[in-house]
Short mmCIF file of C-alpha atoms and ligand atoms in Angstrom, two decimals:
data_model
loop_
_atom_site.label_atom_id
_atom_site.label_comp_id
_atom_site.label_asym_id
_atom_site.label_seq_id
_atom_site.Cartn_x
_atom_site.Cartn_y
_atom_site.Cartn_z
CA MET A 15 18.26 -23.55 -7.13
CA ASN A 16 19.05 -19.92 -7.61
CA ALA A 17 22.11 -18.23 -6.22
CA LEU A 18 20.28 -15.90 -3.94
CA ILE A 19 18.58 -18.60 -1.95
CA ASN A 20 22.02 -20.15 -1.39
CA THR A 21 23.36 -16.92 0.06
CA ALA A 22 20.21 -16.06 2.04
CA PRO A 23 20.54 -16.07 5.83
CA ALA A 24 20.88 -19.56 7.24
CA GLY A 25 17.59 -21.38 7.25
CA PHE A 26 15.80 -18.67 5.27
CA ASP A 27 13.62 -20.90 3.16
CA VAL A 28 11.65 -18.57 0.91
CA ALA A 29 9.81 -21.41 -0.83
CA LYS A 30 8.52 -22.58 2.54
CA ILE A 31 7.65 -19.04 3.62
CA ARG A 32 5.59 -18.54 0.47
CA GLN A 33 3.43 -21.48 1.46
CA ASP A 34 2.20 -19.41 4.40
CA PHE A 35 0.68 -16.75 2.11
CA PRO A 36 -2.43 -18.11 0.39
CA VAL A 37 -2.85 -15.09 -1.87
CA LEU A 38 0.48 -15.78 -3.55
CA LYS A 39 -0.71 -19.14 -4.85
CA GLN A 40 -3.06 -17.70 -7.47
CA LYS A 41 -2.75 -16.93 -11.14
CA VAL A 42 -3.58 -13.49 -12.48
CA HIS A 43 -4.49 -13.22 -16.17
CA GLY A 44 -3.38 -16.82 -16.46
CA LYS A 45 0.12 -16.15 -15.07
CA PRO A 46 1.48 -16.86 -11.60
CA LEU A 47 0.98 -13.75 -9.47
CA VAL A 48 4.18 -11.76 -8.96
CA TYR A 49 3.27 -9.38 -6.17
CA LEU A 50 5.67 -6.43 -6.05
CA ASP A 51 3.41 -3.81 -4.49
CA ASN A 52 4.26 -4.47 -0.87
CA ALA A 53 4.79 -0.83 0.06
CA ALA A 54 1.11 -0.20 -0.70
CA THR A 55 0.02 -3.17 1.37
CA ALA A 56 1.71 -6.44 2.25
CA GLN A 57 0.07 -9.85 1.96
CA LYS A 58 -1.10 -11.72 5.05
CA PRO A 59 0.15 -15.08 6.30
CA GLN A 60 -2.41 -17.78 7.07
CA SER A 61 -1.82 -17.31 10.80
CA VAL A 62 -3.11 -13.71 10.58
CA ILE A 63 -6.15 -14.79 8.58
CA ASP A 64 -6.78 -17.60 11.09
CA ALA A 65 -6.51 -15.23 14.07
CA ILE A 66 -9.12 -12.89 12.59
CA ARG A 67 -11.37 -15.79 11.71
CA HIS A 68 -10.99 -17.26 15.19
CA PHE A 69 -12.04 -13.98 16.75
CA TYR A 70 -15.24 -13.80 14.70
CA GLU A 71 -16.00 -17.53 14.93
CA VAL A 72 -15.19 -18.15 18.58
CA ASP A 73 -14.36 -15.12 20.74
CA CYS A 74 -16.39 -12.27 19.25
CA ALA A 75 -17.37 -9.76 21.94
CA ASN A 76 -16.66 -6.14 22.72
CA ILE A 77 -13.59 -5.48 24.84
CA HIS A 78 -12.86 -3.72 28.14
CA ARG A 79 -16.45 -3.89 29.32
CA GLY A 80 -17.81 -7.36 29.73
CA VAL A 81 -17.55 -9.72 32.68
CA HIS A 82 -18.67 -12.58 30.50
CA GLU A 83 -16.32 -15.18 29.10
CA LEU A 84 -16.25 -14.01 25.49
CA SER A 85 -15.50 -10.43 26.44
CA GLN A 86 -12.72 -11.60 28.71
CA ARG A 87 -11.22 -13.66 25.92
CA SER A 88 -11.45 -10.92 23.29
CA THR A 89 -10.03 -8.33 25.70
CA ALA A 90 -7.12 -10.61 26.57
CA ALA A 91 -6.35 -11.35 22.91
CA TYR A 92 -6.52 -7.68 21.94
CA GLU A 93 -4.37 -6.54 24.86
CA GLN A 94 -1.86 -9.30 24.18
CA THR A 95 -1.09 -7.56 20.91
CA ARG A 96 -0.09 -4.46 22.82
CA GLY A 97 2.43 -6.58 24.68
CA LYS A 98 3.73 -8.10 21.46
CA VAL A 99 4.10 -4.68 19.87
CA ARG A 100 5.88 -3.45 22.99
CA GLN A 101 8.52 -6.11 22.43
CA PHE A 102 8.56 -5.55 18.67
CA LEU A 103 9.33 -1.83 19.10
CA ASN A 104 11.11 -2.15 22.45
CA ALA A 105 8.84 0.42 24.10
CA ARG A 106 9.22 0.83 27.86
CA THR A 107 5.63 -0.04 28.71
CA LYS A 108 2.47 -1.17 26.96
CA ASN A 109 0.86 2.12 27.95
CA GLU A 110 2.98 3.94 25.42
CA LEU A 111 1.28 2.12 22.54
CA ILE A 112 -1.97 3.54 21.19
CA PHE A 113 -4.06 1.56 18.75
CA VAL A 114 -4.96 3.71 15.76
CA ARG A 115 -6.22 3.03 12.22
CA GLY A 116 -2.76 3.31 10.74
CA ALA A 117 0.23 5.61 10.36
CA THR A 118 -1.98 8.35 8.94
CA GLU A 119 -4.20 8.40 11.99
CA GLY A 120 -1.23 8.19 14.35
CA ILE A 121 0.34 11.27 12.80
CA ASN A 122 -2.96 13.15 12.82
CA LEU A 123 -3.46 12.23 16.47
CA VAL A 124 -0.17 13.90 17.38
CA SER A 125 -0.79 16.97 15.23
CA GLN A 126 -4.31 17.42 16.64
CA THR A 127 -3.39 16.93 20.31
CA TRP A 128 0.26 17.71 21.01
CA GLY A 129 0.41 20.06 18.01
CA ARG A 130 -2.68 22.08 18.85
CA LYS A 131 -1.55 22.44 22.44
CA CYS A 132 2.15 23.10 21.96
CA VAL A 133 2.68 24.74 18.57
CA LYS A 134 2.29 28.52 18.54
CA GLU A 135 2.53 31.32 16.03
CA GLY A 136 6.06 31.67 14.66
CA ASP A 137 7.06 28.12 15.64
CA GLU A 138 8.57 25.82 13.04
CA ILE A 139 8.02 22.20 12.08
CA ILE A 140 10.59 20.38 9.96
CA VAL A 141 9.60 17.69 7.50
CA SER A 142 11.65 16.28 4.65
CA GLY A 143 11.38 16.30 0.88
CA LEU A 144 10.89 12.53 0.95
CA GLU A 145 7.69 12.44 2.98
CA HIS A 146 4.47 10.67 2.18
CA HIS A 147 1.55 13.12 2.06
CA SER A 148 0.34 11.80 5.40
CA ASN A 149 3.47 13.22 7.05
CA ILE A 150 3.13 16.57 5.26
CA VAL A 151 -0.53 17.55 5.16
CA PRO A 152 -1.35 17.18 8.89
CA TRP A 153 1.58 19.49 9.69
CA GLN A 154 0.61 21.93 6.97
CA MET A 155 -2.92 22.06 8.38
CA LEU A 156 -1.53 22.67 11.87
CA CYS A 157 0.83 25.38 10.64
CA GLU A 158 -2.02 27.09 8.83
CA GLU A 159 -4.19 27.04 11.94
CA LYS A 160 -1.43 28.27 14.24
CA GLY A 161 0.53 30.61 12.01
CA ALA A 162 3.53 28.31 12.29
CA LYS A 163 5.98 27.53 9.51
CA LEU A 164 6.77 24.29 7.70
CA ARG A 165 10.45 23.87 6.81
CA VAL A 166 11.65 21.17 4.43
CA ILE A 167 14.92 19.21 4.44
CA PRO A 168 16.12 19.00 0.84
CA VAL A 169 17.08 15.78 -0.93
CA ASN A 170 20.23 15.11 -3.00
CA ASP A 171 20.37 13.46 -6.42
CA SER A 172 20.63 9.99 -4.86
CA GLY A 173 17.45 10.49 -2.86
CA GLU A 174 19.21 11.08 0.47
CA LEU A 175 18.39 13.85 2.91
CA ILE A 176 21.04 16.57 3.04
CA LEU A 177 21.94 16.65 6.72
CA GLU A 178 23.99 19.86 6.50
CA GLU A 179 20.83 21.60 5.29
CA TYR A 180 18.80 19.99 8.06
CA GLU A 181 21.31 21.30 10.59
CA LYS A 182 20.81 24.81 9.22
CA LEU A 183 17.03 24.55 9.57
CA LEU A 184 17.19 23.77 13.28
CA ASN A 185 16.77 26.79 15.54
CA PRO A 186 15.08 27.73 18.82
CA ARG A 187 11.72 28.07 17.03
CA THR A 188 11.85 24.43 15.87
CA LYS A 189 9.20 22.48 17.74
CA LEU A 190 9.20 19.19 15.85
CA LEU A 191 11.06 17.06 13.36
CA ALA A 192 8.51 14.89 11.50
CA VAL A 193 10.36 12.51 9.21
CA GLY A 194 9.94 9.09 7.66
CA HIS A 195 12.19 6.23 8.71
CA VAL A 196 12.07 4.74 5.21
CA SER A 197 10.83 6.52 2.07
CA ASN A 198 7.93 4.76 0.37
CA ALA A 199 8.63 6.26 -3.04
CA LEU A 200 12.41 5.69 -3.24
CA GLY A 201 13.25 3.29 -0.42
CA THR A 202 15.82 5.58 1.22
CA ILE A 203 16.54 4.65 4.85
CA ASN A 204 17.08 7.90 6.71
CA PRO A 205 19.69 8.23 9.49
CA ILE A 206 16.95 8.89 12.00
CA ARG A 207 19.00 8.14 15.12
CA GLN A 208 21.32 11.00 14.23
CA MET A 209 18.44 13.21 13.07
CA ILE A 210 16.52 12.68 16.31
CA ASP A 211 19.64 13.58 18.30
CA MET A 212 20.03 16.76 16.31
CA ALA A 213 16.37 17.69 16.89
CA HIS A 214 16.70 17.05 20.61
CA LYS A 215 19.85 19.18 20.83
CA ALA A 216 17.84 22.03 19.31
CA GLY A 217 15.11 21.51 21.92
CA ALA A 218 12.62 19.95 19.47
CA LEU A 219 10.72 16.68 19.56
CA ALA A 220 10.90 14.01 16.87
CA LEU A 221 8.05 12.07 15.29
CA ILE A 222 9.02 9.19 13.04
CA ASP A 223 6.72 7.87 10.34
CA GLY A 224 7.65 4.21 10.47
CA ALA A 225 5.05 2.96 7.98
CA GLN A 226 7.72 1.64 5.61
CA ALA A 227 10.24 0.62 8.25
CA ALA A 228 8.10 -1.74 10.31
CA PRO A 229 7.91 -4.42 7.56
CA HIS A 230 11.66 -4.33 6.85
CA LEU A 231 13.79 -3.27 9.81
CA LYS A 232 14.29 -4.04 13.45
CA ILE A 233 13.00 -1.02 15.33
CA ASP A 234 14.01 0.05 18.82
CA VAL A 235 12.19 3.22 19.87
CA GLN A 236 14.28 3.54 23.03
CA ALA A 237 17.60 3.24 21.21
CA LEU A 238 16.33 5.75 18.64
CA ASP A 239 15.01 7.97 21.42
CA ALA A 240 11.98 8.74 19.19
CA ASP A 241 9.30 10.80 20.89
CA PHE A 242 6.57 9.43 18.61
CA TYR A 243 6.69 6.53 16.17
CA ALA A 244 3.74 5.69 13.89
CA LEU A 245 3.12 2.54 11.86
CA SER A 246 0.42 0.76 9.87
CA GLY A 247 -0.40 -2.89 10.54
CA HIS A 248 -1.34 -3.66 6.96
CA LYS A 249 2.11 -2.85 5.60
CA ALA A 250 3.62 -5.17 8.20
CA PHE A 251 1.64 -8.29 7.18
CA GLY A 252 -1.28 -7.50 9.50
CA PRO A 253 -4.84 -6.42 8.69
CA THR A 254 -5.90 -3.08 7.25
CA GLY A 255 -7.52 -0.55 9.56
CA ILE A 256 -5.17 -1.07 12.51
CA GLY A 257 -1.91 0.59 13.38
CA ILE A 258 0.18 1.79 16.29
CA LEU A 259 1.23 5.13 17.60
CA TYR A 260 4.10 4.92 20.07
CA GLY A 261 4.65 7.95 22.26
CA LYS A 262 6.80 8.54 25.33
CA SER A 263 4.45 8.30 28.30
CA LYS A 264 5.62 11.64 29.69
CA LEU A 265 4.44 13.31 26.47
CA LEU A 266 1.25 11.29 26.09
CA ASN A 267 0.25 12.05 29.67
CA ALA A 268 0.66 15.78 29.08
CA MET A 269 -1.33 15.75 25.82
CA PRO A 270 -5.07 16.45 25.73
CA PRO A 271 -7.23 13.58 24.51
CA TRP A 272 -8.22 13.51 20.87
CA GLN A 273 -11.59 11.92 20.19
CA GLY A 274 -14.16 11.82 22.98
CA GLY A 275 -16.36 8.81 23.64
CA GLY A 276 -16.53 5.47 25.39
CA ASP A 277 -13.43 3.87 26.91
CA MET A 278 -11.39 7.10 27.00
CA ILE A 279 -13.11 8.38 30.15
CA ARG A 280 -12.82 7.65 33.85
CA THR A 281 -15.96 9.50 34.98
CA VAL A 282 -18.57 11.51 33.13
CA THR A 283 -21.03 14.02 34.52
CA PHE A 284 -22.61 16.94 32.70
CA GLU A 285 -20.40 19.22 34.75
CA LYS A 286 -17.08 17.51 34.14
CA THR A 287 -15.48 14.49 32.52
CA THR A 288 -12.24 12.98 33.72
CA TYR A 289 -10.12 10.98 31.35
CA ASN A 290 -8.86 7.44 31.46
CA GLU A 291 -5.22 6.54 31.95
CA LEU A 292 -2.85 5.67 29.12
CA PRO A 293 -3.27 4.22 26.61
CA TYR A 294 -7.09 4.27 26.77
CA LYS A 295 -7.25 8.05 27.00
CA PHE A 296 -6.54 8.06 23.25
CA GLU A 297 -8.76 5.11 22.33
CA ALA A 298 -12.35 6.37 22.15
CA GLY A 299 -15.02 3.97 20.95
CA THR A 300 -15.03 0.33 19.97
CA PRO A 301 -11.77 -0.31 18.13
CA HIS A 302 -10.90 -2.68 15.31
CA ILE A 303 -10.71 -5.64 17.68
CA ALA A 304 -10.18 -8.31 15.04
CA GLY A 305 -7.56 -6.07 13.45
CA GLY A 306 -5.67 -5.73 16.72
CA ILE A 307 -5.71 -9.47 17.21
CA GLY A 308 -4.58 -10.03 13.61
CA LEU A 309 -1.75 -7.56 14.11
CA GLY A 310 -0.57 -9.60 17.09
CA ALA A 311 -0.42 -12.68 14.85
CA ALA A 312 1.56 -10.70 12.26
CA VAL A 313 4.07 -9.61 14.88
CA ASP A 314 4.41 -13.22 16.02
CA TYR A 315 4.96 -14.31 12.42
CA VAL A 316 7.76 -11.88 11.55
CA THR A 317 9.34 -12.25 14.97
CA ALA A 318 9.59 -16.00 14.47
CA ILE A 319 11.48 -15.43 11.21
CA GLY A 320 13.53 -12.60 12.75
CA MET A 321 13.61 -9.00 11.54
CA ASP A 322 17.38 -9.14 11.12
CA ARG A 323 17.11 -12.13 8.82
CA ILE A 324 14.27 -10.49 6.92
CA ALA A 325 16.37 -7.36 6.42
CA ALA A 326 19.39 -9.39 5.28
CA TYR A 327 17.39 -11.41 2.76
CA GLU A 328 15.61 -8.33 1.41
CA HIS A 329 18.92 -6.55 1.00
CA GLU A 330 20.07 -9.36 -1.26
CA LEU A 331 16.84 -9.07 -3.24
CA LEU A 332 17.40 -5.33 -3.58
CA VAL A 333 20.95 -5.81 -4.87
CA TYR A 334 19.71 -8.42 -7.34
CA ALA A 335 16.80 -6.26 -8.53
CA THR A 336 18.96 -3.17 -8.89
CA ALA A 337 21.45 -5.07 -11.03
CA ALA A 338 18.74 -6.72 -13.15
CA LEU A 339 16.84 -3.52 -13.85
CA SER A 340 19.98 -1.47 -14.48
CA GLN A 341 20.66 -3.64 -17.51
CA ILE A 342 17.51 -2.49 -19.28
CA PRO A 343 18.38 0.25 -21.79
CA GLY A 344 16.53 3.50 -21.18
CA LEU A 345 15.55 2.54 -17.62
CA ARG A 346 16.57 5.00 -14.91
CA ILE A 347 16.31 4.11 -11.24
CA ILE A 348 15.05 7.04 -9.16
CA GLY A 349 16.55 6.77 -5.70
CA THR A 350 20.02 5.32 -5.37
CA ALA A 351 20.71 6.06 -1.71
CA ARG A 352 23.51 4.13 -0.01
CA GLU A 353 21.04 2.91 2.62
CA LYS A 354 17.91 1.56 1.01
CA ALA A 355 15.03 -0.75 1.79
CA ALA A 356 13.91 -3.13 -0.95
CA VAL A 357 12.15 -0.59 -3.17
CA VAL A 358 13.10 0.05 -6.79
CA SER A 359 11.41 3.08 -8.33
CA PHE A 360 12.17 3.77 -11.98
CA VAL A 361 11.20 5.47 -15.20
CA ILE A 362 11.69 4.21 -18.76
CA GLU A 363 12.39 6.77 -21.39
CA GLY A 364 9.37 7.47 -23.58
CA ILE A 365 6.92 5.14 -21.79
CA HIS A 366 4.40 6.38 -19.22
CA PRO A 367 4.48 4.48 -15.92
CA HIS A 368 0.75 3.73 -16.16
CA ASP A 369 1.36 1.98 -19.48
CA ILE A 370 4.20 0.02 -17.90
CA GLY A 371 1.96 -1.00 -15.00
CA THR A 372 -0.89 -2.02 -17.28
CA VAL A 373 1.26 -4.21 -19.52
CA LEU A 374 2.95 -5.81 -16.49
CA ASP A 375 -0.45 -6.55 -14.98
CA ARG A 376 -1.38 -8.58 -18.05
CA MET A 377 1.64 -10.74 -17.18
CA GLY A 378 0.46 -11.19 -13.61
CA ILE A 379 3.00 -8.70 -12.23
CA ALA A 380 1.64 -6.20 -9.69
CA VAL A 381 3.59 -2.96 -9.29
CA ARG A 382 2.46 0.50 -8.33
CA THR A 383 2.64 3.37 -10.75
CA GLY A 384 2.00 7.03 -10.00
CA HIS A 385 3.30 9.58 -7.53
CA HIS A 386 3.01 7.19 -4.56
CA CYS A 387 1.36 9.91 -2.43
CA ALA A 388 4.73 11.66 -2.37
CA GLN A 389 4.33 14.36 -4.98
CA PRO A 390 7.11 16.62 -3.69
CA ILE A 391 9.77 13.96 -4.28
CA MET A 392 8.45 13.38 -7.81
CA ASP A 393 8.81 17.15 -8.40
CA ARG A 394 12.34 17.03 -6.98
CA PHE A 395 13.32 14.46 -9.61
CA GLN A 396 11.21 16.22 -12.25
CA VAL A 397 9.13 13.17 -13.05
CA PRO A 398 5.32 13.10 -12.86
CA ALA A 399 5.32 9.48 -11.74
CA THR A 400 7.44 6.36 -11.43
CA THR A 401 6.90 2.64 -11.61
CA ARG A 402 7.71 1.11 -8.25
CA ALA A 403 8.57 -2.48 -7.42
CA SER A 404 8.49 -2.86 -3.64
CA LEU A 405 9.64 -6.17 -2.27
CA ALA A 406 8.91 -8.30 0.75
CA PHE A 407 10.66 -11.29 2.27
CA TYR A 408 8.41 -13.71 0.34
CA ASN A 409 9.60 -12.38 -3.02
CA THR A 410 12.22 -14.29 -4.99
CA THR A 411 14.92 -13.65 -7.56
CA ALA A 412 12.77 -15.60 -10.02
CA GLU A 413 10.08 -12.94 -9.58
CA ILE A 414 12.63 -10.22 -10.21
CA ASP A 415 13.66 -12.07 -13.37
CA ALA A 416 9.98 -12.10 -14.37
CA LEU A 417 9.81 -8.33 -13.81
CA ALA A 418 12.92 -7.74 -15.89
CA ALA A 419 11.56 -9.94 -18.70
CA GLY A 420 8.21 -8.15 -18.41
CA LEU A 421 9.91 -4.79 -18.80
CA GLN A 422 11.68 -5.99 -21.94
CA LYS A 423 8.23 -6.91 -23.26
CA VAL A 424 6.89 -3.48 -22.32
CA LYS A 425 9.69 -1.93 -24.35
CA GLU A 426 8.84 -4.08 -27.36
CA VAL A 427 5.14 -3.16 -27.11
CA PHE A 428 5.89 0.57 -27.04
CA SER A 429 8.86 0.67 -29.41
N1 7TS B 526 3.77 6.95 5.57
C1 7TS B 526 4.44 6.28 4.61
C2 7TS B 526 5.92 6.38 4.53
C3 7TS B 526 3.72 5.49 3.72
O1 7TS B 526 4.37 4.80 2.79
C4 7TS B 526 2.31 5.40 3.83
C5 7TS B 526 1.49 4.64 2.84
C6 7TS B 526 1.69 6.10 4.87
C7 7TS B 526 2.46 6.86 5.71
C8 7TS B 526 0.23 6.03 5.09
O2 7TS B 526 -0.12 4.77 5.56
P1 7TS B 526 -1.64 4.40 5.87
O3 7TS B 526 -1.58 2.95 6.17
O4 7TS B 526 -2.04 5.22 7.03
O5 7TS B 526 -2.41 4.73 4.61
N2 7TS B 526 2.12 4.38 1.63
C9 7TS B 526 1.57 3.86 0.51
C10 7TS B 526 2.32 3.55 -0.62
O6 7TS B 526 3.51 3.70 -0.73
N3 7TS B 526 1.50 3.03 -1.56
O7 7TS B 526 0.26 3.02 -1.07
C11 7TS B 526 0.28 3.51 0.22
#
């Protein structure tokens, strides 16, 4: 029995948890799969797979429109997820939760509706140097259209945002802070409570990209006082193609709709269309019903384990992984923030990350290599790419040992 499991939160039985994830039971290139690419997408527990299957096998019908039994069942199951997500994020009401395709679509929804209405020439939007492209490009596009300006919070050598510089960027022209809760490339956990407060004091709103926080941390949108919070279901053990945008109802009500179509209307005539109430005003067309239902099962799954216990266990994994990888000569960890989620991004002197990833794959070890859709932070550290091991609560210290041994092998191959 390894040491980590002994010190894991009481009752955190990782061996038992792994049984719930069928994908983890396979061999890849003849070796047991070691899946360390969770920041790209997380694996799904059987209960999520079963919920999707049940929808298609038993309840399949369109939602919000049928009086017949199947439509009633599918509508109830889909809407139940909204209630589960409300609890998961501690939103005030279910109406503040919009189903979207993922974090990317949630952010684009805000930039295309609130942004187009409220951002004017000369206004400023603040992002950070740690952002994923999906929390940069939509704001750049908006700024270009409106003649507004994108300002960027710089990052220190540990991969932390420099708050004194952020403070200096805030001014009466600032309309929005758009910042990630957790960095996908480095794992940095940003002090978003404080950052949101600072934005509000300057009269700006705050949108949080929670794509990498939802799988790892307990989130409370009311305690954070976030104006918008976006997440992707697939990174939080749910299906791909479904995500959530949280927005304060006062803001959502004042925003114009985004896409037009079925379900988002109250009445339509050729003279005038009136729009549906929240959240449906932002949900045009038939959604990813099975995805929504699967997301509800994912929320149930992690809630049963407990986000606090997940975070505690993953922190131990991070400490273990950091120590193990630090012992490899020539390996440099990029991103050593004091507050980190379980992501270890690194470079090895003289070996390209893609070569590292390819050799590891032959050993059944899945990592991501590249710029992680966060090119500006790669530029900041003057590396074209990193190798990234991103962990989830089903990973083990034995898998980290396998990664460390694999990296030793990589070094032998390229020496
Ligand atoms: N924001 C962050 C912080 C992310 O890490 C990602 C995806 C997104 C937004 C976009 O999420 P999507 O579900 O809408 O595509 N990040 C990654 C990654 O790190 N590796 O692959 C995708």
